[in-house]
């Protein structure tokens, strides 16, 4: 595909079908270009709800949506499932595992981030990260297996078989710890009546002095209370030193007995940024100008988690959030459309809808741009509204509403089944 089939139309190559890539490609639907979108998966992952898959609240199709569905009727667009292996900015060419080399006139780099284990011993082998749909299914299956095994062999409980350590006091760690605690105390107690109430501990470990460092103190205190109420032990100022299959060692010398460690402690830009041969920002992110282009290659744009985008209002690098990825992707799609029509580009402006997280049923937090905070049910409603808008189709939105309402009313987690393949 390296040779351009139709030289008359520019080819826009979009790498990644996350919020950023999808936003860019969809905005190009009516432009006089050929769009080629490639992702290693044939589905778009809605990461904000991964912890709900991991805890049996939602099943996989509620969180992974076929990418081709999102371009139904968009005639100028082709979707391929393939992995990017290298990018040559000077040759204007991307290498893929199966497609080989694909040339482009415009490139949208939206390959997202990946887990950063910060070199912690044993983390890559034994930790359970929560960044992809397969991570979420793997964690769910592992937890279900542990409970089934403990039900048959009480010795496993004494060895910490049901205990979970969650690393990282940011939104991913807090949301996951809260959801796991609800699964443990709400359902597993009923599912496994012979396993005692004190058979399982969930410990959240944060290296900094407080959890939810990005939030104001009232939200931080609320989060600690909400987690504690659900039975999560919150430990701050402790750093994980090493992870073995059944033990977690902290730098302070404490050893925690736990057969499950969930890693929610850090991300870095997709490793492929290394192949670009450019200077990178902190966390392996690509520095972009106000139009979201690479200053050295103005036909190349970076969007979403992999881009270090400076907010025009605050002059701070924007956080790795779904709304940043979607808005930056859409902006790039519009920009390329304008350039193709011979118009000028416009600088990117981010519309901040607030920073938010859910700790459990009825316990969410929201911090607005001006500093106003919301907690509890009103924050949960705001969280739901903002995240419904991020879901890719009306069908997904309707399904999420039904699932959330069903789970809220019945307290059931009907996706807590393990399917052997
Ligand atoms: C557990 C969790 C909870 C979150 N909660 C929230 C939240 O509540 N609110 C919020 O706003 N944000 C949340 N986020 C952040 C949000 O999901 C991300 O900011 C957003 O997904 C980034 O979008 P993106 O398009 O940049 O990258 P991604 O969504 O990661 O998409 C990148 C795409 O690139 C593909 N890809 C990667 N490597 C290759 C390759 N070599 N070849 C081909 N394809 C490749 C991937 O398959 C993926 O589809 C959460 C993230 C996580 C992990």
Coordinates of N, CA and C and ligand atoms in Angstrom, one line a residue, residues 15-23 38-51 67 80-86 95-97 109-115 129-132 171-173 175-176 264 267 270-272 303-307 319-326 328 350 354 356-358 383 386-387 390, ligand 1:
X15 N -3.3 6.2 13.1 CA -2.8 5.1 13.9 C -3.5 5.1 15.2
X16 N -4.3 4.0 15.5 CA -4.9 3.9 16.7 C -6.4 4.2 16.6
X17 N -7.2 3.3 17.2 CA -8.7 3.5 17.2 C -9.2 3.7 18.6
X18 N -8.4 4.5 19.3 CA -8.9 5.0 20.6 C -9.7 6.3 20.5
X19 N -10.0 7.0 21.6 CA -10.8 8.2 21.5 C -10.1 9.2 20.5
X20 N -8.8 9.3 20.5 CA -8.1 10.3 19.6 C -8.2 9.9 18.2
X21 N -7.9 8.7 17.8 CA -7.9 8.2 16.4 C -9.3 8.2 15.8
X22 N -10.3 7.7 16.6 CA -11.7 7.7 16.2 C -12.2 9.1 15.9
X23 N -11.9 10.0 16.9 CA -12.4 11.4 16.8 C -11.8 12.0 15.5
X38 N -5.8 2.2 11.3 CA -5.3 0.9 11.7 C -5.1 0.8 13.2
X39 N -5.6 -0.3 13.7 CA -5.5 -0.6 15.2 C -5.2 -2.1 15.3
X40 N -4.4 -2.4 16.3 CA -4.1 -3.8 16.5 C -5.3 -4.6 16.9
X41 N -6.3 -4.0 17.4 CA -7.6 -4.7 17.7 C -8.7 -4.2 16.7
X42 N -9.7 -5.1 16.6 CA -10.8 -4.7 15.7 C -11.9 -4.0 16.5
X43 N -11.6 -3.6 17.7 CA -12.5 -2.9 18.6 C -11.9 -1.7 19.2
X44 N -12.8 -0.7 19.6 CA -12.4 0.5 20.3 C -12.7 0.2 21.8
X45 N -11.7 0.5 22.6 CA -11.9 0.2 24.1 C -12.3 1.4 24.8
X46 N -13.4 1.3 25.6 CA -13.8 2.4 26.5 C -13.2 2.2 27.8
X47 N -11.9 2.7 28.0 CA -11.1 2.4 29.2 C -11.8 2.9 30.5
X48 N -12.5 4.0 30.5 CA -13.1 4.4 31.8 C -13.9 3.3 32.5
X49 N -14.4 2.4 31.8 CA -15.3 1.3 32.4 C -14.6 0.0 32.5
X50 N -13.3 -0.1 32.3 CA -12.6 -1.4 32.4 C -12.7 -2.0 33.8
X51 N -12.7 -1.1 34.8 CA -12.8 -1.7 36.2 C -14.2 -2.4 36.4
X67 N -14.7 -1.4 15.7 CA -14.3 -0.1 15.1 C -15.1 0.1 13.7
X80 N -8.2 -1.3 9.2 CA -7.4 -2.5 9.1 C -7.1 -2.9 10.6
X81 N -7.1 -4.2 10.8 CA -6.6 -4.7 12.1 C -5.2 -5.1 11.9
X82 N -4.2 -4.4 12.5 CA -2.8 -4.7 12.3 C -2.0 -3.9 13.3
X83 N -0.8 -4.4 13.5 CA 0.1 -3.7 14.5 C 1.1 -2.8 13.8
X84 N 1.3 -1.6 14.3 CA 2.3 -0.7 13.8 C 3.6 -1.2 14.4
X85 N 4.7 -1.3 13.6 CA 6.0 -1.7 14.1 C 7.0 -0.6 14.1
X86 N 6.9 0.3 13.2 CA 7.8 1.4 13.1 C 7.3 2.6 12.3
X95 N 5.4 1.2 9.0 CA 5.5 -0.2 8.8 C 4.5 -0.9 9.7
X96 N 3.8 -1.9 9.1 CA 2.9 -2.8 9.9 C 3.3 -4.2 9.8
X97 N 2.8 -5.0 10.7 CA 3.2 -6.5 10.7 C 2.8 -7.1 9.4
X109 N -1.1 10.4 14.8 CA -0.4 9.4 15.8 C -1.3 9.4 17.0
X110 N -2.1 8.3 17.2 CA -3.0 8.2 18.4 C -2.9 6.8 19.0
X111 N -1.6 6.4 19.2 CA -1.4 5.0 19.8 C -1.5 4.9 21.3
X112 N -1.9 6.0 21.9 CA -2.2 5.9 23.4 C -0.9 5.7 24.2
X113 N -1.2 5.2 25.4 CA -0.1 5.0 26.4 C 0.0 3.5 26.8
X114 N 1.0 3.2 27.5 CA 1.1 1.8 28.0 C 1.5 1.8 29.5
X115 N 1.4 0.7 30.2 CA 1.7 0.7 31.6 C 3.2 0.9 31.8
X129 N -2.2 -5.3 35.4 CA -2.5 -3.9 35.1 C -3.9 -3.8 34.6
X130 N -4.4 -2.6 34.4 CA -5.8 -2.5 34.0 C -5.9 -1.4 32.9
X131 N -5.3 -1.7 31.7 CA -5.3 -0.7 30.7 C -6.0 -1.2 29.4
X132 N -6.1 -2.5 29.3 CA -6.8 -3.0 28.0 C -7.9 -3.9 28.5
X171 N -7.0 7.9 40.1 CA -8.4 7.4 39.8 C -8.4 5.9 39.4
X172 N -7.4 5.4 38.7 CA -7.5 4.0 38.3 C -7.5 3.1 39.6
X173 N -6.5 3.4 40.5 CA -6.4 2.6 41.7 C -7.6 2.7 42.6
X175 N -10.7 3.7 41.9 CA -11.9 3.2 41.3 C -11.9 1.7 41.4
X176 N -10.7 1.1 41.1 CA -10.7 -0.4 41.1 C -10.8 -0.9 42.5
X264 N -2.1 0.2 39.2 CA -2.7 1.3 38.7 C -1.9 2.6 38.9
X267 N 1.6 5.4 33.8 CA 1.5 5.2 32.4 C 2.7 5.9 31.7
X270 N 3.1 5.2 24.3 CA 3.4 4.0 23.6 C 4.9 3.9 23.2
X271 N 5.5 2.7 23.4 CA 6.9 2.6 23.1 C 7.3 2.9 21.7
X272 N 6.3 2.9 20.8 CA 6.7 3.2 19.4 C 7.1 4.7 19.2
X303 N -2.2 12.9 19.0 CA -3.5 13.2 19.8 C -3.5 12.3 21.0
X304 N -4.3 12.7 21.9 CA -4.6 11.8 23.1 C -3.5 11.6 24.0
X305 N -3.5 10.4 24.7 CA -2.6 10.1 25.8 C -1.1 10.2 25.3
X306 N -0.8 10.0 24.1 CA 0.6 9.9 23.6 C 1.2 11.3 23.4
X307 N 0.3 12.3 23.4 CA 0.7 13.7 23.1 C 0.8 14.5 24.3
X319 N -4.0 16.5 31.1 CA -3.9 15.1 31.7 C -4.3 14.1 30.6
X320 N -4.0 12.8 30.9 CA -4.4 11.7 30.0 C -5.8 11.3 30.3
X321 N -6.7 12.0 29.6 CA -8.1 11.8 29.8 C -8.9 11.5 28.5
X322 N -10.0 10.8 28.6 CA -10.8 10.5 27.4 C -11.2 11.8 26.7
X323 N -11.6 12.8 27.5 CA -12.2 14.0 26.8 C -11.0 14.8 26.1
X324 N -9.8 14.7 26.7 CA -8.7 15.4 26.0 C -8.4 14.6 24.7
X325 N -8.4 13.3 24.8 CA -8.1 12.5 23.6 C -9.2 12.8 22.5
X326 N -10.4 12.7 22.9 CA -11.5 12.9 21.9 C -11.5 14.3 21.3
X328 N -8.9 16.4 21.1 CA -7.7 16.6 20.3 C -7.8 15.9 19.0
X350 N -8.9 23.4 24.6 CA -9.6 22.3 25.4 C -10.7 22.8 26.2
X354 N -14.2 19.1 33.8 CA -14.0 18.7 35.2 C -13.2 17.4 35.3
X356 N -13.0 13.9 37.4 CA -14.0 13.1 38.1 C -13.6 11.7 38.3
X357 N -14.1 11.0 39.3 CA -13.9 9.6 39.5 C -15.0 9.0 40.3
X358 N -15.2 7.7 40.2 CA -16.2 7.0 40.9 C -15.5 6.0 41.9
X383 N -20.7 12.4 36.5 CA -19.8 11.4 36.0 C -20.5 10.7 34.8
X386 N -21.1 12.9 31.7 CA -19.9 13.2 30.9 C -19.4 11.9 30.2
X387 N -19.4 10.8 30.9 CA -18.9 9.5 30.3 C -19.9 8.9 29.3
X390 N -18.9 10.3 26.0 CA -17.7 9.7 25.4 C -18.0 8.4 24.7
Ligands
LIG1 C1 -8.5 2.1 33.9 C2 -8.7 3.5 33.2 C3 -9.7 4.3 33.6 C4 -9.8 5.6 33.0 N1 -10.9 6.4 33.5 C5 -11.1 7.5 32.8 C6 -12.2 8.3 33.2 O1 -13.0 8.0 34.1 N2 -12.4 9.5 32.5 C7 -11.6 9.9 31.4 O2 -11.8 10.9 30.8 N3 -10.5 9.1 31.1 C8 -10.2 8.0 31.8 N4 -9.2 7.2 31.4 C9 -8.2 7.7 30.4 C10 -8.8 7.5 29.0 O3 -9.3 6.3 28.8 C11 -7.6 7.7 28.0 O4 -7.1 9.1 28.2 C12 -8.0 7.6 26.6 O5 -8.4 6.3 26.3 C13 -6.9 7.9 25.6 O6 -7.3 7.8 24.3 P1 -6.2 7.6 23.2 O7 -7.0 7.6 21.9 O8 -5.1 8.6 23.3 O9 -5.6 6.2 23.5 P2 -6.2 4.8 23.6 O10 -7.7 4.8 24.0 O11 -5.3 4.0 24.5 O12 -6.2 4.2 22.1 C14 -4.9 3.8 21.5 C15 -5.2 2.7 20.5 O13 -4.0 2.4 19.9 C16 -4.0 1.0 19.6 N5 -2.6 0.6 19.6 C17 -1.6 0.7 20.5 N6 -0.5 0.2 20.0 C18 -0.7 -0.2 18.8 C19 0.2 -0.7 17.7 N7 1.5 -1.0 17.9 N8 -0.4 -1.0 16.5 C20 -1.7 -0.7 16.3 N9 -2.5 -0.2 17.2 C21 -2.0 0.1 18.5 C22 -4.7 0.4 20.8 O14 -5.2 -0.9 20.6 C23 -5.8 1.4 21.1 O15 -7.0 1.1 20.5 C24 -9.0 6.0 32.0 C25 -7.9 5.1 31.6 C26 -7.8 3.9 32.2 C27 -6.7 3.0 31.8

